[in-house]
Amino acid sequence: MTEVASLITPLEARPLKNTICLFDVDGTLTLARQAASPETLTLLSALRHKCAIGFVGGSDLIKQQEQLGTPALPVTALFDFCFAENGLTAYRMGKPLKGNSFIEWLGEEKYQELVNFCLVYVAGLKLPIKRGTFVEFRNGMINISPIGRNASIAERNAYEIYDKEHNIRHDFVLALRENFPDNGLTYSIGGKISFDVFPTGWDKTYCLKHLEEEKAISGVDYTTIHFFGDKTFKGGNDYELYEDKRTTGHAVGGPEDTMRLLKELFEL
């Protein structure tokens, strides 16, 4: 891993050394829960010769390896910065950075109250189908899925349409805000079937803490931060980073749209 990273041009030697491009994963670099195309990975490699690149997603690193990595290379070698779980798990040039923990922040008692409420709420939902894994525990958050994360791709696509018509996730979030007003939590809808729950401030803007520390490491000051995401509406899990004054936000309609923008912006 670190050997591969050592072959990459150092961050301070890139032609656009003060620029970084950050990407959401699902709906931006890949279709939901699917692997990135070879064309996408090739274009990102070309972009990496000009400036730093990184991804920031709500899923854990294992899922991002499945979508963005290859059998021969770990995802941490293909991106300069890897921000799993919004940056609570982070890698720079193949090496891990200091992380943070949702369970330590919230505490076991409050965590169980939250999870128990979610499970009871899901049990009361009447949906066309339900599968399994309704609550997924991650290092920096929990992910709640009314249909269950074990749903197939076809079932996910069908549920997304159903959810938009019946506001299942939207109403679930409203119920959580009403019942847990003082927990200091943010609820962020993302992907096709779920939403994330994490401490306020631990949204995707959390990853910017790591970028701000780069000046002390390599001398690089990222004055231009491009962020590409598809859930940039208020309540979407790309919204905060898209709207942040430190970034230049680009709303995209899918991987092909992302690639089109990159070619236009960086003459690739």
mmCIF file with all atom_site columns, C-alpha atoms in Angstrom, residues 161-244:
data_model
loop_
_atom_site.group_PDB
_atom_site.id
_atom_site.type_symbol
_atom_site.label_atom_id
_atom_site.label_alt_id
_atom_site.label_comp_id
_atom_site.label_asym_id
_atom_site.label_entity_id
_atom_site.label_seq_id
_atom_site.pdbx_PDB_ins_code
_atom_site.Cartn_x
_atom_site.Cartn_y
_atom_site.Cartn_z
_atom_site.occupancy
_atom_site.B_iso_or_equiv
_atom_site.pdbx_formal_charge
_atom_site.auth_seq_id
_atom_site.auth_comp_id
_atom_site.auth_asym_id
_atom_site.auth_atom_id
_atom_site.pdbx_PDB_model_num
ATOM 1  C CA . ILE A 1 161 ? -39.222 5.202  -6.219 1.00 0.00 ? 161 ILE A CA 1
ATOM 2  C CA . TYR A 1 162 ? -41.585 4.075  -3.448 1.00 0.00 ? 162 TYR A CA 1
ATOM 3  C CA . ASP A 1 163 ? -39.748 6.216  -0.889 1.00 0.00 ? 163 ASP A CA 1
ATOM 4  C CA . LYS A 1 164 ? -40.042 9.339  -3.017 1.00 0.00 ? 164 LYS A CA 1
ATOM 5  C CA . GLU A 1 165 ? -43.788 8.773  -3.377 1.00 0.00 ? 165 GLU A CA 1
ATOM 6  C CA . HIS A 1 166 ? -44.468 7.979  0.289  1.00 0.00 ? 166 HIS A CA 1
ATOM 7  C CA . ASN A 1 167 ? -41.746 9.971  2.124  1.00 0.00 ? 167 ASN A CA 1
ATOM 8  C CA . ILE A 1 168 ? -40.763 6.988  4.271  1.00 0.00 ? 168 ILE A CA 1
ATOM 9  C CA . ARG A 1 169 ? -37.269 8.185  5.130  1.00 0.00 ? 169 ARG A CA 1
ATOM 10 C CA . HIS A 1 170 ? -38.353 11.808 5.434  1.00 0.00 ? 170 HIS A CA 1
ATOM 11 C CA . ASP A 1 171 ? -41.060 10.939 7.969  1.00 0.00 ? 171 ASP A CA 1
ATOM 12 C CA . PHE A 1 172 ? -38.680 8.606  9.841  1.00 0.00 ? 172 PHE A CA 1
ATOM 13 C CA . VAL A 1 173 ? -36.216 11.464 10.254 1.00 0.00 ? 173 VAL A CA 1
ATOM 14 C CA . LEU A 1 174 ? -38.976 13.785 11.496 1.00 0.00 ? 174 LEU A CA 1
ATOM 15 C CA . ALA A 1 175 ? -39.939 11.192 14.124 1.00 0.00 ? 175 ALA A CA 1
ATOM 16 C CA . LEU A 1 176 ? -36.343 10.913 15.314 1.00 0.00 ? 176 LEU A CA 1
ATOM 17 C CA . ARG A 1 177 ? -35.941 14.676 15.580 1.00 0.00 ? 177 ARG A CA 1
ATOM 18 C CA . GLU A 1 178 ? -39.161 14.884 17.593 1.00 0.00 ? 178 GLU A CA 1
ATOM 19 C CA . ASN A 1 179 ? -38.229 12.070 19.983 1.00 0.00 ? 179 ASN A CA 1
ATOM 20 C CA . PHE A 1 180 ? -34.525 12.896 20.404 1.00 0.00 ? 180 PHE A CA 1
ATOM 21 C CA . PRO A 1 181 ? -34.365 16.707 20.311 1.00 0.00 ? 181 PRO A CA 1
ATOM 22 C CA . ASP A 1 182 ? -31.468 17.055 22.753 1.00 0.00 ? 182 ASP A CA 1
ATOM 23 C CA . ASN A 1 183 ? -29.042 14.389 21.543 1.00 0.00 ? 183 ASN A CA 1
ATOM 24 C CA . GLY A 1 184 ? -27.118 16.737 19.257 1.00 0.00 ? 184 GLY A CA 1
ATOM 25 C CA . LEU A 1 185 ? -27.596 14.460 16.253 1.00 0.00 ? 185 LEU A CA 1
ATOM 26 C CA . THR A 1 186 ? -27.906 15.135 12.534 1.00 0.00 ? 186 THR A CA 1
ATOM 27 C CA . TYR A 1 187 ? -29.988 12.950 10.200 1.00 0.00 ? 187 TYR A CA 1
ATOM 28 C CA . SER A 1 188 ? -28.859 12.873 6.590  1.00 0.00 ? 188 SER A CA 1
ATOM 29 C CA . ILE A 1 189 ? -30.670 11.093 3.750  1.00 0.00 ? 189 ILE A CA 1
ATOM 30 C CA . GLY A 1 190 ? -28.350 9.513  1.182  1.00 0.00 ? 190 GLY A CA 1
ATOM 31 C CA . GLY A 1 191 ? -28.289 6.776  -1.420 1.00 0.00 ? 191 GLY A CA 1
ATOM 32 C CA . LYS A 1 192 ? -31.462 4.946  -2.366 1.00 0.00 ? 192 LYS A CA 1
ATOM 33 C CA . ILE A 1 193 ? -32.589 3.148  0.792  1.00 0.00 ? 193 ILE A CA 1
ATOM 34 C CA . SER A 1 194 ? -31.164 4.675  3.962  1.00 0.00 ? 194 SER A CA 1
ATOM 35 C CA . PHE A 1 195 ? -30.106 7.672  6.024  1.00 0.00 ? 195 PHE A CA 1
ATOM 36 C CA . ASP A 1 196 ? -27.168 8.373  8.325  1.00 0.00 ? 196 ASP A CA 1
ATOM 37 C CA . VAL A 1 197 ? -27.278 9.461  11.971 1.00 0.00 ? 197 VAL A CA 1
ATOM 38 C CA . PHE A 1 198 ? -24.226 11.193 13.427 1.00 0.00 ? 198 PHE A CA 1
ATOM 39 C CA . PRO A 1 199 ? -23.230 13.985 15.834 1.00 0.00 ? 199 PRO A CA 1
ATOM 40 C CA . THR A 1 200 ? -23.921 17.470 14.505 1.00 0.00 ? 200 THR A CA 1
ATOM 41 C CA . GLY A 1 201 ? -20.761 18.675 12.792 1.00 0.00 ? 201 GLY A CA 1
ATOM 42 C CA . TRP A 1 202 ? -19.739 15.146 11.809 1.00 0.00 ? 202 TRP A CA 1
ATOM 43 C CA . ASP A 1 203 ? -21.258 15.492 8.347  1.00 0.00 ? 203 ASP A CA 1
ATOM 44 C CA . LYS A 1 204 ? -19.043 15.461 5.260  1.00 0.00 ? 204 LYS A CA 1
ATOM 45 C CA . THR A 1 205 ? -17.501 18.800 6.213  1.00 0.00 ? 205 THR A CA 1
ATOM 46 C CA . TYR A 1 206 ? -15.656 16.846 8.920  1.00 0.00 ? 206 TYR A CA 1
ATOM 47 C CA . CYS A 1 207 ? -13.150 15.756 6.275  1.00 0.00 ? 207 CYS A CA 1
ATOM 48 C CA . LEU A 1 208 ? -12.022 19.362 5.815  1.00 0.00 ? 208 LEU A CA 1
ATOM 49 C CA . LYS A 1 209 ? -10.282 19.161 9.209  1.00 0.00 ? 209 LYS A CA 1
ATOM 50 C CA . HIS A 1 210 ? -7.816  16.737 7.655  1.00 0.00 ? 210 HIS A CA 1
ATOM 51 C CA . LEU A 1 211 ? -7.212  18.958 4.627  1.00 0.00 ? 211 LEU A CA 1
ATOM 52 C CA . GLU A 1 212 ? -6.534  21.955 6.865  1.00 0.00 ? 212 GLU A CA 1
ATOM 53 C CA . GLU A 1 213 ? -3.789  19.967 8.571  1.00 0.00 ? 213 GLU A CA 1
ATOM 54 C CA . GLU A 1 214 ? -1.989  19.352 5.275  1.00 0.00 ? 214 GLU A CA 1
ATOM 55 C CA . LYS A 1 215 ? -0.187  22.708 5.389  1.00 0.00 ? 215 LYS A CA 1
ATOM 56 C CA . ALA A 1 216 ? 1.699   21.590 8.485  1.00 0.00 ? 216 ALA A CA 1
ATOM 57 C CA . ILE A 1 217 ? 2.570   18.240 6.875  1.00 0.00 ? 217 ILE A CA 1
ATOM 58 C CA . SER A 1 218 ? 3.666   19.098 3.341  1.00 0.00 ? 218 SER A CA 1
ATOM 59 C CA . GLY A 1 219 ? 3.307   22.867 3.148  1.00 0.00 ? 219 GLY A CA 1
ATOM 60 C CA . VAL A 1 220 ? 0.328   22.546 0.789  1.00 0.00 ? 220 VAL A CA 1
ATOM 61 C CA . ASP A 1 221 ? -2.567  24.899 1.498  1.00 0.00 ? 221 ASP A CA 1
ATOM 62 C CA . TYR A 1 222 ? -5.718  23.754 -0.277 1.00 0.00 ? 222 TYR A CA 1
ATOM 63 C CA . THR A 1 223 ? -7.186  27.086 -1.281 1.00 0.00 ? 223 THR A CA 1
ATOM 64 C CA . THR A 1 224 ? -9.369  25.518 -4.004 1.00 0.00 ? 224 THR A CA 1
ATOM 65 C CA . ILE A 1 225 ? -11.513 22.550 -2.958 1.00 0.00 ? 225 ILE A CA 1
ATOM 66 C CA . HIS A 1 226 ? -13.872 21.197 -5.609 1.00 0.00 ? 226 HIS A CA 1
ATOM 67 C CA . PHE A 1 227 ? -16.599 18.907 -4.299 1.00 0.00 ? 227 PHE A CA 1
ATOM 68 C CA . PHE A 1 228 ? -18.776 16.769 -6.562 1.00 0.00 ? 228 PHE A CA 1
ATOM 69 C CA . GLY A 1 229 ? -21.961 15.224 -5.158 1.00 0.00 ? 229 GLY A CA 1
ATOM 70 C CA . ASP A 1 230 ? -25.452 14.138 -6.172 1.00 0.00 ? 230 ASP A CA 1
ATOM 71 C CA . LYS A 1 231 ? -27.410 14.540 -2.889 1.00 0.00 ? 231 LYS A CA 1
ATOM 72 C CA . THR A 1 232 ? -26.777 18.282 -2.626 1.00 0.00 ? 232 THR A CA 1
ATOM 73 C CA . PHE A 1 233 ? -30.338 19.257 -1.620 1.00 0.00 ? 233 PHE A CA 1
ATOM 74 C CA . LYS A 1 234 ? -31.054 20.296 1.960  1.00 0.00 ? 234 LYS A CA 1
ATOM 75 C CA . GLY A 1 235 ? -31.299 17.110 4.005  1.00 0.00 ? 235 GLY A CA 1
ATOM 76 C CA . GLY A 1 236 ? -29.146 15.195 1.523  1.00 0.00 ? 236 GLY A CA 1
ATOM 77 C CA . ASN A 1 237 ? -25.837 13.856 2.748  1.00 0.00 ? 237 ASN A CA 1
ATOM 78 C CA . ASP A 1 238 ? -23.820 16.026 0.337  1.00 0.00 ? 238 ASP A CA 1
ATOM 79 C CA . TYR A 1 239 ? -25.577 19.267 1.264  1.00 0.00 ? 239 TYR A CA 1
ATOM 80 C CA . GLU A 1 240 ? -23.288 20.588 3.998  1.00 0.00 ? 240 GLU A CA 1
ATOM 81 C CA . LEU A 1 241 ? -20.053 20.068 2.086  1.00 0.00 ? 241 LEU A CA 1
ATOM 82 C CA . TYR A 1 242 ? -21.619 21.344 -1.135 1.00 0.00 ? 242 TYR A CA 1
ATOM 83 C CA . GLU A 1 243 ? -22.756 24.553 0.581  1.00 0.00 ? 243 GLU A CA 1
ATOM 84 C CA . ASP A 1 244 ? -19.653 25.091 2.740  1.00 0.00 ? 244 ASP A CA 1
#
